[in-house]
Short mmCIF file of C-alpha atoms in Angstrom, two decimals:
data_model
loop_
_atom_site.label_atom_id
_atom_site.label_comp_id
_atom_site.label_asym_id
_atom_site.label_seq_id
_atom_site.Cartn_x
_atom_site.Cartn_y
_atom_site.Cartn_z
CA UNK U 1 0.30 -0.03 -0.18
CA UNK U 2 1.50 3.65 -0.59
CA UNK U 3 2.00 4.92 2.44
CA UNK U 4 1.80 8.88 0.73
CA UNK U 5 -1.69 9.58 0.34
CA UNK U 6 -3.77 11.78 -1.90
CA UNK U 7 -6.88 12.10 -0.69
CA UNK U 8 -10.14 14.02 -1.94
CA UNK U 9 -12.06 13.79 0.62
CA UNK U 10 -11.28 14.14 4.69
CA UNK U 11 -9.24 11.37 6.10
CA UNK U 12 -9.27 9.57 9.65
CA UNK U 13 -6.46 10.92 11.00
CA UNK U 14 -6.57 8.17 14.19
CA UNK U 15 -6.12 5.79 11.41
CA UNK U 16 -3.27 6.88 9.88
CA UNK U 17 -1.84 7.21 13.48
CA UNK U 18 -2.40 4.07 14.40
CA UNK U 19 -0.71 2.32 11.29
CA UNK U 20 2.46 3.91 12.93
CA UNK U 21 2.10 2.21 16.33
CA UNK U 22 4.77 -0.01 16.46
CA UNK U 23 5.79 -2.00 19.51
CA UNK U 24 9.94 -0.88 18.65
CA UNK U 25 8.77 2.83 18.74
CA UNK U 26 9.26 4.99 21.55
CA UNK U 27 7.51 8.09 20.37
CA UNK U 28 5.61 9.85 17.57
CA UNK U 29 5.87 13.34 16.28
CA UNK U 30 3.33 14.70 13.77
CA UNK U 31 2.83 17.83 11.74
CA UNK U 32 -0.29 19.14 10.32
CA UNK U 33 -0.73 21.74 7.85
CA UNK U 34 -3.90 23.77 8.02
CA UNK U 35 -5.78 26.12 6.05
CA UNK U 36 -4.94 29.73 7.39
CA UNK U 37 -7.35 32.86 7.54
CA UNK U 38 -4.89 35.03 6.10
CA UNK U 39 -1.79 35.35 3.66
CA UNK U 40 0.48 38.36 3.24
CA UNK U 41 -2.40 40.53 4.95
CA UNK U 42 -5.09 39.18 2.80
CA UNK U 43 -8.20 37.64 4.34
CA UNK U 44 -8.40 33.72 3.35
CA UNK U 45 -11.89 32.09 3.09
CA UNK U 46 -10.34 28.71 1.86
CA UNK U 47 -8.17 26.88 -0.63
CA UNK U 48 -8.24 24.98 -3.56
CA UNK U 49 -5.77 21.94 -3.72
CA UNK U 50 -5.18 20.61 -6.90
CA UNK U 51 -2.57 17.57 -7.30
CA UNK U 52 -1.20 15.44 -10.29
CA UNK U 53 -2.41 12.40 -7.92
CA UNK U 54 -0.33 9.65 -9.54
CA UNK U 55 3.07 11.42 -9.44
CA UNK U 56 2.38 13.47 -6.19
CA UNK U 57 1.59 9.97 -4.69
CA UNK U 58 5.08 8.59 -5.96
CA UNK U 59 7.20 11.28 -5.15
CA UNK U 60 5.49 11.65 -1.81
CA UNK U 61 6.25 7.93 -1.29
CA UNK U 62 9.94 8.57 -2.55
CA UNK U 63 10.57 11.71 0.04
CA UNK U 64 8.82 8.98 2.68
CA UNK U 65 11.52 6.28 1.64
CA UNK U 66 14.29 8.89 2.05
CA UNK U 67 13.50 9.85 5.39
CA UNK U 68 13.39 6.00 6.42
CA UNK U 69 16.84 5.47 4.98
CA UNK U 70 18.17 8.94 6.52
CA UNK U 71 17.02 9.10 10.05
CA UNK U 72 16.86 6.17 12.43
CA UNK U 73 12.78 5.80 12.43
CA UNK U 74 10.12 2.94 12.77
CA UNK U 75 7.59 3.88 10.09
CA UNK U 76 5.99 7.19 8.62
CA UNK U 77 2.96 7.80 6.77
CA UNK U 78 1.81 11.03 5.00
CA UNK U 79 -1.55 12.48 3.80
CA UNK U 80 -1.97 15.75 1.09
CA UNK U 81 -5.87 16.90 0.55
CA UNK U 82 -7.18 17.85 -2.76
CA UNK U 83 -10.23 19.93 -3.23
CA UNK U 84 -11.56 23.07 -1.47
CA UNK U 85 -10.79 23.33 1.59
CA UNK U 86 -12.24 25.96 4.13
CA UNK U 87 -10.31 28.01 6.75
CA UNK U 88 -9.14 25.15 9.39
CA UNK U 89 -9.31 22.43 7.54
CA UNK U 90 -6.23 19.95 7.55
CA UNK U 91 -4.36 20.35 4.27
CA UNK U 92 -1.23 18.04 5.11
CA UNK U 93 -0.51 15.35 7.68
CA UNK U 94 3.00 13.89 8.56
CA UNK U 95 3.39 10.75 11.02
CA UNK U 96 6.64 9.53 12.11
CA UNK U 97 7.45 7.19 14.61
CA UNK U 98 10.77 6.49 15.95
CA UNK U 99 12.57 4.71 18.99
CA UNK U 100 13.74 8.34 19.86
CA UNK U 101 12.30 11.74 19.69
CA UNK U 102 15.28 13.40 18.35
CA UNK U 103 14.96 11.16 14.74
CA UNK U 104 10.94 11.57 14.92
CA UNK U 105 11.13 15.48 14.95
CA UNK U 106 14.12 15.90 11.97
CA UNK U 107 12.52 13.36 9.79
CA UNK U 108 9.11 15.07 10.23
CA UNK U 109 11.02 18.45 9.67
CA UNK U 110 12.68 16.57 6.30
CA UNK U 111 9.15 15.78 5.03
CA UNK U 112 7.30 18.44 5.11
CA UNK U 113 10.23 20.44 3.30
CA UNK U 114 10.56 18.30 0.96
CA UNK U 115 7.06 18.03 -0.11
CA UNK U 116 6.81 21.54 -0.20
CA UNK U 117 9.58 21.88 -2.98
CA UNK U 118 9.06 18.84 -4.82
CA UNK U 119 5.51 17.11 -4.83
CA UNK U 120 3.13 18.31 -7.62
CA UNK U 121 0.32 19.67 -5.31
CA UNK U 122 -0.68 23.54 -5.93
CA UNK U 123 -3.01 25.62 -3.99
CA UNK U 124 -5.08 28.59 -5.28
CA UNK U 125 -6.51 31.08 -2.54
CA UNK U 126 -10.06 32.21 -2.41
CA UNK U 127 -10.14 35.71 -1.03
CA UNK U 128 -12.76 37.07 1.35
CA UNK U 129 -14.35 39.28 -1.16
CA UNK U 130 -14.87 36.60 -4.01
CA UNK U 131 -11.50 36.70 -5.96
CA UNK U 132 -9.02 33.78 -6.10
CA UNK U 133 -5.51 33.14 -7.49
CA UNK U 134 -2.80 30.32 -8.01
CA UNK U 135 -0.12 30.97 -5.36
CA UNK U 136 3.28 31.69 -6.29
CA UNK U 137 5.58 28.92 -4.93
CA UNK U 138 7.17 28.25 -1.73
CA UNK U 139 11.03 28.15 -2.83
CA UNK U 140 11.28 31.30 -5.23
CA UNK U 141 11.09 34.64 -3.61
CA UNK E 1 2.20 12.35 -36.90
CA UNK E 2 2.66 11.52 -33.17
CA UNK E 3 -0.41 12.52 -30.52
CA UNK E 4 0.25 13.53 -27.24
CA UNK E 5 -2.01 13.63 -23.89
CA UNK E 6 -1.54 16.78 -22.04
CA UNK E 7 -2.62 17.61 -18.80
CA UNK E 8 -2.41 21.04 -17.24
CA UNK E 9 -2.32 22.18 -13.48
CA UNK E 10 -2.35 25.01 -11.62
CA UNK E 11 -1.99 28.55 -13.95
CA UNK E 12 -1.35 26.67 -17.11
CA UNK E 13 -4.88 25.31 -16.81
CA UNK E 14 -6.19 29.18 -16.92
CA UNK E 15 -3.98 29.99 -19.37
CA UNK E 16 -4.76 27.32 -22.09
CA UNK E 17 -8.09 27.20 -21.07
CA UNK E 18 -8.44 23.60 -20.59
CA UNK E 19 -7.48 20.59 -18.20
CA UNK E 20 -6.63 18.15 -21.27
CA UNK E 21 -5.87 17.87 -24.58
CA UNK E 22 -4.78 15.29 -27.29
CA UNK E 23 -1.93 17.14 -29.82
CA UNK E 24 -0.73 16.06 -32.69
CA UNK E 25 2.66 17.39 -33.11
CA UNK E 26 5.94 16.53 -34.84
CA UNK E 27 8.23 17.81 -32.04
CA UNK E 28 10.83 15.89 -31.02
CA UNK E 29 11.06 16.85 -27.29
CA UNK E 30 9.43 17.79 -24.41
CA UNK E 31 11.42 21.02 -24.23
CA UNK E 32 10.37 21.69 -28.29
CA UNK E 33 6.69 20.66 -27.24
CA UNK E 34 6.51 23.48 -24.30
CA UNK E 35 7.79 25.67 -26.60
CA UNK E 36 5.17 25.14 -29.03
CA UNK E 37 2.19 25.55 -26.42
CA UNK E 38 3.85 28.53 -25.10
CA UNK E 39 3.60 30.07 -28.61
CA UNK E 40 -0.03 28.76 -28.67
CA UNK E 41 -1.34 29.70 -25.20
CA UNK E 42 1.00 32.51 -23.86
CA UNK E 43 2.12 30.41 -21.12
CA UNK E 44 4.29 32.65 -18.81
CA UNK E 45 6.36 30.59 -17.00
CA UNK E 46 9.63 29.83 -18.61
CA UNK E 47 11.09 26.35 -18.44
CA UNK E 48 13.87 27.31 -16.28
CA UNK E 49 10.86 27.51 -13.49
CA UNK E 50 9.35 24.49 -14.25
CA UNK E 51 9.74 20.35 -14.47
CA UNK E 52 8.30 18.08 -16.78
CA UNK E 53 6.69 14.79 -16.38
CA UNK E 54 5.94 12.06 -19.30
CA UNK E 55 3.98 9.12 -18.17
CA UNK E 56 3.64 10.07 -14.33
CA UNK E 57 7.15 10.31 -13.80
CA UNK E 58 9.81 13.32 -14.07
CA UNK E 59 12.03 13.35 -16.84
CA UNK E 60 14.53 15.58 -18.37
CA UNK E 61 13.58 18.30 -20.80
CA UNK E 62 15.27 16.57 -23.91
CA UNK E 63 13.23 13.47 -23.46
CA UNK E 64 12.03 12.18 -26.53
CA UNK E 65 8.11 11.75 -27.01
CA UNK E 66 6.44 8.66 -28.39
CA UNK E 67 2.86 8.51 -29.86
CA UNK E 68 0.46 8.03 -26.83
CA UNK E 69 2.94 9.60 -24.13
CA UNK E 70 1.16 11.61 -21.33
CA UNK E 71 2.88 15.02 -20.84
CA UNK E 72 2.49 17.25 -17.89
CA UNK E 73 4.56 20.69 -17.46
CA UNK E 74 4.79 21.04 -13.60
CA UNK E 75 4.76 24.66 -12.57
CA UNK E 76 6.32 25.81 -9.25
CA UNK E 77 4.70 23.65 -6.55
CA UNK E 78 2.57 25.06 -3.78
CA UNK E 79 1.41 22.33 -1.33
CA UNK E 80 1.80 21.92 2.15
#
């Protein structure tokens, strides 16, 4: 099963976490990215996420495999949403279980940073007042 | 002429006015196909800021194209 989900509907986060419960793990670190109510001073009502799903899933899986190779971790899963998400919804979820906390934190940070620069997902912000636009990339400017 | 299946995402979809397209073209590489599409649709993004995927895998811009290939030009990503 692919451990990096591209989901067009809300995902049961408890089930994602449960998949990481391993007897050899001593802790679990997670990062959730949420839709925020403002961006660069503009009031946001929601974000439309679009993904090239087959490549987003495989590139995400590659990132998780890199994290497993680089850090002393036990297991990792991640999920990225597509579709329209209102303020407060979970857009991205990453979980890492590890024997010790340092590797769990570092792997979690690695995974979100790589997702933001490599996984083909794009967001179109919808602003209070009605207009919307595609957001410039994270790693330029 | 080879027929290429194209899928457009983010601002490229807006600029092309469509999400998918089957295009007959004589161009030899992904780079040349993007040049052809820039001329057709006025894509603003230069290839230096983009990547290209052929059959759902990242490939170099020099990648040759064959009949039936599925091509996606990847604008700078903004997920997370």
